[in-house]
Short mmCIF file of N, CA and C in Angstrom, two decimals:
data_model
loop_
_atom_site.label_atom_id
_atom_site.label_comp_id
_atom_site.label_asym_id
_atom_site.label_seq_id
_atom_site.Cartn_x
_atom_site.Cartn_y
_atom_site.Cartn_z
N MET A 220 0.85 -1.19 0.00
CA MET A 220 0.00 0.00 0.00
C MET A 220 0.88 1.24 0.00
N ASN A 221 0.42 2.25 -0.68
CA ASN A 221 1.21 3.47 -0.64
C ASN A 221 0.80 4.34 0.53
N ASN A 222 1.59 5.36 0.82
CA ASN A 222 1.35 6.22 1.99
C ASN A 222 0.01 6.94 1.92
N ILE A 223 -0.43 7.33 0.73
CA ILE A 223 -1.69 8.06 0.60
C ILE A 223 -2.86 7.15 0.98
N THR A 224 -2.85 5.91 0.55
CA THR A 224 -3.93 4.97 0.87
C THR A 224 -3.94 4.68 2.37
N VAL A 225 -2.77 4.48 2.98
CA VAL A 225 -2.68 4.23 4.42
C VAL A 225 -3.18 5.44 5.19
N ASN A 226 -2.76 6.65 4.79
CA ASN A 226 -3.21 7.87 5.48
C ASN A 226 -4.71 8.05 5.35
N ASN A 227 -5.25 7.78 4.16
CA ASN A 227 -6.70 7.89 3.98
C ASN A 227 -7.44 6.88 4.83
N ALA A 228 -6.92 5.65 4.91
CA ALA A 228 -7.56 4.63 5.73
C ALA A 228 -7.52 5.01 7.21
N MET A 229 -6.40 5.55 7.67
CA MET A 229 -6.29 5.98 9.07
C MET A 229 -7.25 7.14 9.36
N LEU A 230 -7.36 8.07 8.42
CA LEU A 230 -8.29 9.18 8.59
C LEU A 230 -9.72 8.68 8.69
N LEU A 231 -10.06 7.69 7.87
CA LEU A 231 -11.40 7.11 7.90
C LEU A 231 -11.68 6.43 9.23
N VAL A 232 -10.71 5.71 9.76
CA VAL A 232 -10.87 5.05 11.06
C VAL A 232 -11.01 6.08 12.16
N ILE A 233 -10.18 7.11 12.16
CA ILE A 233 -10.25 8.18 13.17
C ILE A 233 -11.60 8.87 13.11
N ALA A 234 -12.08 9.17 11.91
CA ALA A 234 -13.39 9.84 11.75
C ALA A 234 -14.51 8.94 12.27
N ALA A 235 -14.43 7.64 11.99
CA ALA A 235 -15.47 6.71 12.46
C ALA A 235 -15.47 6.63 13.99
N VAL A 236 -14.29 6.57 14.60
CA VAL A 236 -14.21 6.52 16.06
C VAL A 236 -14.74 7.83 16.65
N ALA A 237 -14.36 8.96 16.09
CA ALA A 237 -14.82 10.25 16.60
C ALA A 237 -16.34 10.36 16.49
N ALA A 238 -16.90 9.91 15.37
CA ALA A 238 -18.36 9.94 15.20
C ALA A 238 -19.04 9.04 16.22
N SER A 239 -18.47 7.88 16.49
CA SER A 239 -19.05 6.96 17.47
C SER A 239 -19.03 7.56 18.86
N VAL A 240 -17.95 8.20 19.22
CA VAL A 240 -17.83 8.81 20.54
C VAL A 240 -18.83 9.94 20.69
N MET A 241 -19.01 10.72 19.63
CA MET A 241 -19.94 11.85 19.70
C MET A 241 -21.38 11.37 19.84
N MET A 242 -21.68 10.14 19.41
CA MET A 242 -23.04 9.63 19.49
C MET A 242 -23.34 8.96 20.83
N LEU A 243 -22.31 8.74 21.65
CA LEU A 243 -22.54 8.14 22.96
C LEU A 243 -23.31 9.11 23.83
N PRO A 244 -24.20 8.62 24.68
CA PRO A 244 -24.91 9.53 25.57
C PRO A 244 -23.95 10.12 26.59
N THR A 245 -24.17 11.37 26.92
CA THR A 245 -23.30 12.01 27.91
C THR A 245 -24.03 12.12 29.23
N ALA A 246 -23.27 12.14 30.28
CA ALA A 246 -23.86 12.25 31.61
C ALA A 246 -23.47 13.59 32.22
N GLU A 247 -23.28 14.59 31.36
CA GLU A 247 -22.87 15.89 31.84
C GLU A 247 -24.01 16.55 32.60
N ALA A 248 -23.71 17.02 33.78
CA ALA A 248 -24.72 17.65 34.62
C ALA A 248 -24.85 19.13 34.27
N ALA A 249 -26.07 19.62 34.34
CA ALA A 249 -26.30 21.05 34.18
C ALA A 249 -26.25 21.69 35.57
N LEU A 250 -25.77 22.90 35.62
CA LEU A 250 -25.64 23.65 36.87
C LEU A 250 -26.65 24.79 36.86
N TYR A 251 -27.48 24.87 37.90
CA TYR A 251 -28.50 25.91 38.01
C TYR A 251 -28.33 26.66 39.32
N THR A 252 -28.38 27.98 39.26
CA THR A 252 -28.38 28.79 40.46
C THR A 252 -29.84 29.11 40.79
N VAL A 253 -30.30 28.62 41.91
CA VAL A 253 -31.70 28.80 42.31
C VAL A 253 -32.04 30.29 42.39
N GLY A 254 -33.09 30.67 41.67
CA GLY A 254 -33.53 32.07 41.66
C GLY A 254 -32.69 32.97 40.79
N ASP A 255 -31.73 32.41 40.08
CA ASP A 255 -30.80 33.19 39.24
C ASP A 255 -30.18 34.31 40.07
N ASP A 256 -30.29 35.57 39.62
CA ASP A 256 -29.66 36.68 40.34
C ASP A 256 -30.29 36.96 41.71
N LEU A 257 -31.54 36.58 41.89
CA LEU A 257 -32.21 36.79 43.17
C LEU A 257 -31.55 35.95 44.26
N GLY A 258 -31.15 34.73 43.91
CA GLY A 258 -30.57 33.83 44.91
C GLY A 258 -31.65 33.21 45.76
N TRP A 259 -31.26 32.73 46.94
CA TRP A 259 -32.17 32.07 47.87
C TRP A 259 -32.50 33.05 48.98
N THR A 260 -33.70 33.62 48.92
CA THR A 260 -34.14 34.66 49.85
C THR A 260 -35.67 34.71 49.84
N ILE A 261 -36.24 35.56 50.66
CA ILE A 261 -37.69 35.77 50.57
C ILE A 261 -37.93 36.49 49.24
N PRO A 262 -38.67 35.87 48.33
CA PRO A 262 -38.84 36.48 47.01
C PRO A 262 -39.87 37.61 47.03
N PRO A 263 -39.62 38.66 46.26
CA PRO A 263 -40.56 39.79 46.24
C PRO A 263 -41.94 39.41 45.71
N GLY A 264 -42.03 38.36 44.87
CA GLY A 264 -43.31 37.97 44.31
C GLY A 264 -43.95 36.79 45.02
N GLY A 265 -43.49 36.46 46.22
CA GLY A 265 -44.04 35.32 46.95
C GLY A 265 -43.63 34.00 46.32
N ALA A 266 -44.33 32.94 46.71
CA ALA A 266 -43.99 31.58 46.28
C ALA A 266 -44.01 31.42 44.76
N ALA A 267 -44.78 32.22 44.06
CA ALA A 267 -44.85 32.12 42.60
C ALA A 267 -43.50 32.40 41.96
N THR A 268 -42.65 33.17 42.62
CA THR A 268 -41.34 33.50 42.06
C THR A 268 -40.50 32.25 41.84
N TYR A 269 -40.36 31.42 42.88
CA TYR A 269 -39.54 30.20 42.74
C TYR A 269 -40.25 29.15 41.90
N ALA A 270 -41.58 29.10 41.95
CA ALA A 270 -42.33 28.16 41.11
C ALA A 270 -42.10 28.50 39.64
N ALA A 271 -42.12 29.78 39.30
CA ALA A 271 -41.89 30.22 37.92
C ALA A 271 -40.45 29.92 37.51
N TRP A 272 -39.52 30.13 38.42
CA TRP A 272 -38.11 29.83 38.11
C TRP A 272 -37.96 28.35 37.78
N ALA A 273 -38.52 27.47 38.59
CA ALA A 273 -38.41 26.03 38.37
C ALA A 273 -39.11 25.61 37.08
N ALA A 274 -40.23 26.24 36.77
CA ALA A 274 -41.02 25.87 35.59
C ALA A 274 -40.28 26.17 34.29
N LYS A 275 -39.36 27.10 34.31
CA LYS A 275 -38.66 27.43 33.06
C LYS A 275 -37.46 26.53 32.80
N HIS A 276 -37.22 25.56 33.67
CA HIS A 276 -36.11 24.62 33.50
C HIS A 276 -36.61 23.19 33.44
N SER A 277 -35.86 22.34 32.77
CA SER A 277 -36.14 20.91 32.73
C SER A 277 -34.99 20.20 33.43
N PHE A 278 -35.19 19.83 34.68
CA PHE A 278 -34.14 19.22 35.49
C PHE A 278 -34.11 17.72 35.27
N VAL A 279 -32.92 17.15 35.24
CA VAL A 279 -32.75 15.71 35.13
C VAL A 279 -31.75 15.24 36.18
N VAL A 280 -31.80 13.93 36.45
CA VAL A 280 -30.90 13.33 37.41
C VAL A 280 -29.46 13.71 37.06
N LYS A 281 -28.68 14.00 38.06
CA LYS A 281 -27.28 14.42 38.03
C LYS A 281 -27.12 15.92 37.85
N ASP A 282 -28.23 16.66 37.64
CA ASP A 282 -28.12 18.12 37.60
C ASP A 282 -27.77 18.64 38.98
N ILE A 283 -27.28 19.87 39.01
CA ILE A 283 -26.78 20.48 40.24
C ILE A 283 -27.53 21.78 40.50
N LEU A 284 -27.99 21.96 41.74
CA LEU A 284 -28.59 23.22 42.16
C LEU A 284 -27.65 23.93 43.12
N VAL A 285 -27.48 25.22 42.92
CA VAL A 285 -26.67 26.06 43.80
C VAL A 285 -27.64 27.00 44.52
N PHE A 286 -27.62 26.96 45.84
CA PHE A 286 -28.44 27.84 46.67
C PHE A 286 -27.52 28.91 47.24
N ASN A 287 -27.63 30.14 46.71
CA ASN A 287 -26.79 31.23 47.19
C ASN A 287 -27.55 32.07 48.21
N PHE A 288 -26.96 32.25 49.38
CA PHE A 288 -27.51 33.13 50.41
C PHE A 288 -26.39 33.52 51.35
N SER A 289 -26.65 34.52 52.16
CA SER A 289 -25.66 34.97 53.13
C SER A 289 -25.75 34.12 54.38
N ALA A 290 -24.66 33.45 54.71
CA ALA A 290 -24.62 32.64 55.93
C ALA A 290 -24.92 33.53 57.12
N GLY A 291 -25.76 33.04 58.02
CA GLY A 291 -26.15 33.81 59.19
C GLY A 291 -27.39 34.65 58.97
N GLU A 292 -27.74 34.91 57.69
CA GLU A 292 -28.94 35.69 57.38
C GLU A 292 -30.05 34.82 56.81
N ASP A 293 -29.69 33.61 56.39
CA ASP A 293 -30.67 32.69 55.84
C ASP A 293 -30.15 31.27 56.02
N ASP A 294 -30.95 30.30 55.64
CA ASP A 294 -30.54 28.91 55.66
C ASP A 294 -31.34 28.15 54.61
N LEU A 295 -31.09 26.86 54.51
CA LEU A 295 -31.77 26.01 53.54
C LEU A 295 -32.12 24.71 54.24
N ALA A 296 -33.33 24.25 54.00
CA ALA A 296 -33.76 22.97 54.55
C ALA A 296 -34.37 22.12 53.45
N VAL A 297 -34.05 20.83 53.47
CA VAL A 297 -34.70 19.85 52.61
C VAL A 297 -35.78 19.22 53.48
N VAL A 298 -37.03 19.25 52.99
CA VAL A 298 -38.16 18.79 53.80
C VAL A 298 -39.02 17.82 53.00
N THR A 299 -39.95 17.18 53.70
CA THR A 299 -40.92 16.31 53.04
C THR A 299 -41.98 17.16 52.34
N LYS A 300 -42.76 16.55 51.46
CA LYS A 300 -43.84 17.26 50.78
C LYS A 300 -44.85 17.79 51.79
N GLU A 301 -45.17 16.97 52.79
CA GLU A 301 -46.14 17.40 53.80
C GLU A 301 -45.64 18.62 54.57
N ASP A 302 -44.37 18.61 54.96
CA ASP A 302 -43.81 19.76 55.67
C ASP A 302 -43.69 20.97 54.75
N PHE A 303 -43.40 20.75 53.49
CA PHE A 303 -43.34 21.82 52.50
C PHE A 303 -44.71 22.50 52.38
N ASP A 304 -45.75 21.68 52.19
CA ASP A 304 -47.10 22.21 52.02
C ASP A 304 -47.57 22.98 53.26
N ALA A 305 -47.19 22.52 54.45
CA ALA A 305 -47.63 23.14 55.70
C ALA A 305 -46.65 24.19 56.21
N CYS A 306 -45.53 24.39 55.49
CA CYS A 306 -44.46 25.28 55.98
C CYS A 306 -44.01 24.88 57.39
N ASN A 307 -43.92 23.59 57.61
CA ASN A 307 -43.44 23.06 58.89
C ASN A 307 -41.93 22.81 58.76
N THR A 308 -41.14 23.53 59.52
CA THR A 308 -39.69 23.40 59.42
C THR A 308 -39.07 22.88 60.72
N THR A 309 -39.88 22.28 61.58
CA THR A 309 -39.36 21.82 62.87
C THR A 309 -38.52 20.54 62.76
N ASP A 310 -38.71 19.76 61.68
CA ASP A 310 -37.99 18.50 61.57
C ASP A 310 -37.52 18.27 60.13
N PRO A 311 -36.61 19.13 59.61
CA PRO A 311 -36.16 18.96 58.22
C PRO A 311 -35.33 17.70 58.04
N LEU A 312 -35.29 17.20 56.82
CA LEU A 312 -34.45 16.04 56.50
C LEU A 312 -32.98 16.43 56.56
N TYR A 313 -32.66 17.60 56.02
CA TYR A 313 -31.32 18.19 56.06
C TYR A 313 -31.46 19.68 56.26
N GLU A 314 -30.47 20.28 56.88
CA GLU A 314 -30.47 21.73 57.08
C GLU A 314 -29.06 22.25 56.84
N PHE A 315 -28.96 23.37 56.12
CA PHE A 315 -27.68 23.97 55.78
C PHE A 315 -27.65 25.41 56.28
N GLN A 316 -26.61 25.76 57.00
CA GLN A 316 -26.45 27.12 57.52
C GLN A 316 -25.61 27.99 56.60
N GLU A 317 -25.01 27.37 55.58
CA GLU A 317 -24.19 28.08 54.60
C GLU A 317 -24.69 27.75 53.20
N PRO A 318 -24.34 28.57 52.20
CA PRO A 318 -24.77 28.27 50.83
C PRO A 318 -24.47 26.82 50.46
N ALA A 319 -25.36 26.24 49.67
CA ALA A 319 -25.28 24.81 49.37
C ALA A 319 -25.24 24.56 47.87
N THR A 320 -24.47 23.56 47.48
CA THR A 320 -24.43 23.08 46.11
C THR A 320 -24.77 21.60 46.17
N LEU A 321 -25.88 21.22 45.53
CA LEU A 321 -26.41 19.85 45.64
C LEU A 321 -26.57 19.21 44.28
N GLN A 322 -26.15 17.96 44.16
CA GLN A 322 -26.36 17.19 42.95
C GLN A 322 -27.39 16.10 43.26
N PHE A 323 -28.32 15.89 42.33
CA PHE A 323 -29.44 14.98 42.56
C PHE A 323 -29.21 13.68 41.82
N LEU A 324 -29.27 12.58 42.56
CA LEU A 324 -28.87 11.28 42.06
C LEU A 324 -30.02 10.34 41.75
N ALA A 325 -31.25 10.79 41.96
CA ALA A 325 -32.42 9.95 41.69
C ALA A 325 -33.55 10.82 41.16
N SER A 326 -34.40 10.20 40.37
CA SER A 326 -35.57 10.90 39.85
C SER A 326 -36.61 10.99 40.96
N ASP A 327 -37.01 12.20 41.28
CA ASP A 327 -37.99 12.42 42.34
C ASP A 327 -38.27 13.92 42.41
N THR A 328 -39.21 14.31 43.25
CA THR A 328 -39.44 15.71 43.55
C THR A 328 -38.82 16.00 44.90
N PHE A 329 -38.05 17.07 44.96
CA PHE A 329 -37.38 17.48 46.19
C PHE A 329 -37.96 18.82 46.63
N TYR A 330 -38.04 19.00 47.95
CA TYR A 330 -38.71 20.15 48.53
C TYR A 330 -37.74 20.92 49.42
N PHE A 331 -37.69 22.25 49.22
CA PHE A 331 -36.76 23.11 49.94
C PHE A 331 -37.49 24.29 50.54
N THR A 332 -36.99 24.76 51.67
CA THR A 332 -37.50 25.98 52.28
C THR A 332 -36.43 26.51 53.21
N SER A 333 -36.74 27.60 53.87
CA SER A 333 -35.88 28.16 54.91
C SER A 333 -36.55 27.86 56.25
N THR A 334 -35.74 27.61 57.27
CA THR A 334 -36.31 27.35 58.60
C THR A 334 -36.52 28.63 59.40
N LEU A 335 -36.10 29.76 58.87
CA LEU A 335 -36.25 31.01 59.62
C LEU A 335 -37.72 31.43 59.67
N ALA A 336 -38.12 31.96 60.80
CA ALA A 336 -39.52 32.31 61.06
C ALA A 336 -40.11 33.17 59.95
N GLY A 337 -41.22 32.69 59.38
CA GLY A 337 -41.96 33.44 58.39
C GLY A 337 -41.44 33.34 56.96
N HIS A 338 -40.25 32.82 56.76
CA HIS A 338 -39.69 32.80 55.40
C HIS A 338 -40.49 31.90 54.47
N CYS A 339 -40.86 30.72 54.92
CA CYS A 339 -41.62 29.80 54.07
C CYS A 339 -42.98 30.40 53.71
N SER A 340 -43.68 30.91 54.69
CA SER A 340 -45.01 31.48 54.43
C SER A 340 -44.95 32.71 53.54
N LYS A 341 -43.78 33.36 53.46
CA LYS A 341 -43.61 34.51 52.57
C LYS A 341 -43.11 34.10 51.19
N GLY A 342 -43.02 32.78 50.95
CA GLY A 342 -42.70 32.30 49.61
C GLY A 342 -41.31 31.74 49.39
N GLN A 343 -40.51 31.67 50.43
CA GLN A 343 -39.17 31.11 50.26
C GLN A 343 -39.26 29.59 50.36
N LYS A 344 -39.75 29.01 49.28
CA LYS A 344 -39.92 27.56 49.19
C LYS A 344 -39.86 27.17 47.73
N LEU A 345 -39.36 25.96 47.49
CA LEU A 345 -39.15 25.52 46.12
C LEU A 345 -39.34 24.01 46.04
N ALA A 346 -40.14 23.58 45.08
CA ALA A 346 -40.29 22.15 44.77
C ALA A 346 -39.69 21.94 43.39
N VAL A 347 -38.82 20.95 43.27
CA VAL A 347 -38.14 20.69 42.00
C VAL A 347 -38.24 19.21 41.66
N TYR A 348 -38.74 18.92 40.45
CA TYR A 348 -38.79 17.54 39.97
C TYR A 348 -37.57 17.28 39.09
N PHE A 349 -36.88 16.17 39.37
CA PHE A 349 -35.75 15.73 38.56
C PHE A 349 -36.19 14.49 37.79
N ALA A 350 -36.26 14.63 36.47
CA ALA A 350 -36.65 13.51 35.61
C ALA A 350 -35.46 12.57 35.42
N PRO A 351 -35.74 11.32 35.09
CA PRO A 351 -34.62 10.41 34.78
C PRO A 351 -33.89 10.94 33.55
N SER A 352 -32.57 10.78 33.54
CA SER A 352 -31.82 11.16 32.35
C SER A 352 -31.70 9.95 31.45
N SER A 353 -31.39 10.18 30.20
CA SER A 353 -31.29 9.08 29.25
C SER A 353 -30.13 8.15 29.56
N THR A 354 -29.21 8.59 30.40
CA THR A 354 -28.03 7.77 30.73
C THR A 354 -28.12 7.17 32.12
N ASP A 355 -29.26 7.32 32.78
CA ASP A 355 -29.40 6.82 34.15
C ASP A 355 -29.44 5.31 34.22
N SER A 356 -28.89 4.83 35.30
CA SER A 356 -29.14 3.44 35.67
C SER A 356 -30.42 3.46 36.50
N PRO A 357 -30.99 2.34 36.84
CA PRO A 357 -32.22 2.35 37.62
C PRO A 357 -32.05 3.13 38.92
N SER A 358 -33.13 3.76 39.37
CA SER A 358 -33.09 4.53 40.61
C SER A 358 -32.75 3.65 41.79
N PRO A 359 -32.06 4.22 42.78
CA PRO A 359 -31.75 3.41 43.96
C PRO A 359 -33.02 3.06 44.72
N SER A 360 -32.97 2.00 45.46
CA SER A 360 -34.13 1.59 46.24
C SER A 360 -34.33 2.56 47.39
N PRO A 361 -35.52 2.64 47.95
CA PRO A 361 -35.78 3.58 49.04
C PRO A 361 -34.88 3.35 50.26
N THR A 362 -34.32 2.18 50.40
CA THR A 362 -33.48 1.92 51.56
C THR A 362 -32.03 2.35 51.34
N SER A 363 -31.69 2.76 50.10
CA SER A 363 -30.32 3.19 49.86
C SER A 363 -30.11 4.61 50.39
N SER A 364 -28.92 5.14 50.21
CA SER A 364 -28.59 6.45 50.78
C SER A 364 -29.46 7.56 50.20
N PHE A 365 -29.47 8.69 50.89
CA PHE A 365 -30.25 9.84 50.46
C PHE A 365 -29.86 10.20 49.03
N PRO A 366 -30.82 10.43 48.13
CA PRO A 366 -30.52 10.56 46.71
C PRO A 366 -30.03 11.93 46.27
N LEU A 367 -29.20 12.56 47.06
CA LEU A 367 -28.53 13.76 46.60
C LEU A 367 -27.13 13.76 47.16
N LYS A 368 -26.27 14.50 46.48
CA LYS A 368 -24.86 14.53 46.85
C LYS A 368 -24.48 15.96 47.18
N PHE A 369 -23.76 16.13 48.25
CA PHE A 369 -23.28 17.44 48.63
C PHE A 369 -22.02 17.70 47.83
N VAL A 370 -22.07 18.65 46.92
CA VAL A 370 -21.00 18.82 45.94
C VAL A 370 -19.80 19.56 46.52
N SER A 371 -20.02 20.67 47.18
CA SER A 371 -18.87 21.43 47.67
C SER A 371 -18.48 20.97 49.06
N GLN A 372 -17.22 21.19 49.42
CA GLN A 372 -16.74 20.80 50.74
C GLN A 372 -17.49 21.55 51.84
N LYS A 373 -17.87 22.79 51.57
CA LYS A 373 -18.61 23.56 52.56
C LYS A 373 -19.90 22.86 52.96
N ILE A 374 -20.47 22.13 52.04
CA ILE A 374 -21.76 21.50 52.27
C ILE A 374 -21.66 20.40 53.31
N MET A 375 -20.51 19.84 53.48
CA MET A 375 -20.37 18.77 54.46
C MET A 375 -20.75 19.26 55.86
N GLN A 376 -20.86 20.58 56.02
CA GLN A 376 -21.27 21.14 57.30
C GLN A 376 -22.77 21.05 57.52
N GLY A 377 -23.51 20.69 56.48
CA GLY A 377 -24.96 20.52 56.61
C GLY A 377 -25.23 19.41 57.61
N THR A 378 -26.30 19.56 58.34
CA THR A 378 -26.59 18.56 59.35
C THR A 378 -27.86 17.81 58.98
N ARG A 379 -27.82 16.52 59.13
CA ARG A 379 -29.02 15.72 58.92
C ARG A 379 -29.73 15.64 60.26
N THR A 380 -31.00 15.98 60.23
CA THR A 380 -31.73 16.02 61.50
C THR A 380 -32.69 14.87 61.59
#
């Protein structure tokens, strides 16, 4: 074989491999800042503000939410649907005293609020559904670990209650 034929054959193989790799499903997570520029605070438009924010996004498993707030002036709690609906923050699943970055590892609806007096009733609450991604393995069983991951080292300070 001459060099031109070998080079053309190698180019064809490289192009085929590159095309195959590009067609593989990716598990790249999207990063969302809750409330965008508003951050995590009592919203000026009440609960509709965070509901509208969530409605404009399509969240999937492995996506990441960033909750930005001033430590000492606000907090974040992960709660049950019942506690979310009733604005009951006495027994959250998790509570964070500093800004939190969370990755979601299972398809489900997750509920967030602030434990500070009056914040939930003034609209600082968010329900987010994470759909299965096309690259997901089956969801973990209910007895497995909590289906979210604390992404930043600061988050390890969150307490499970």
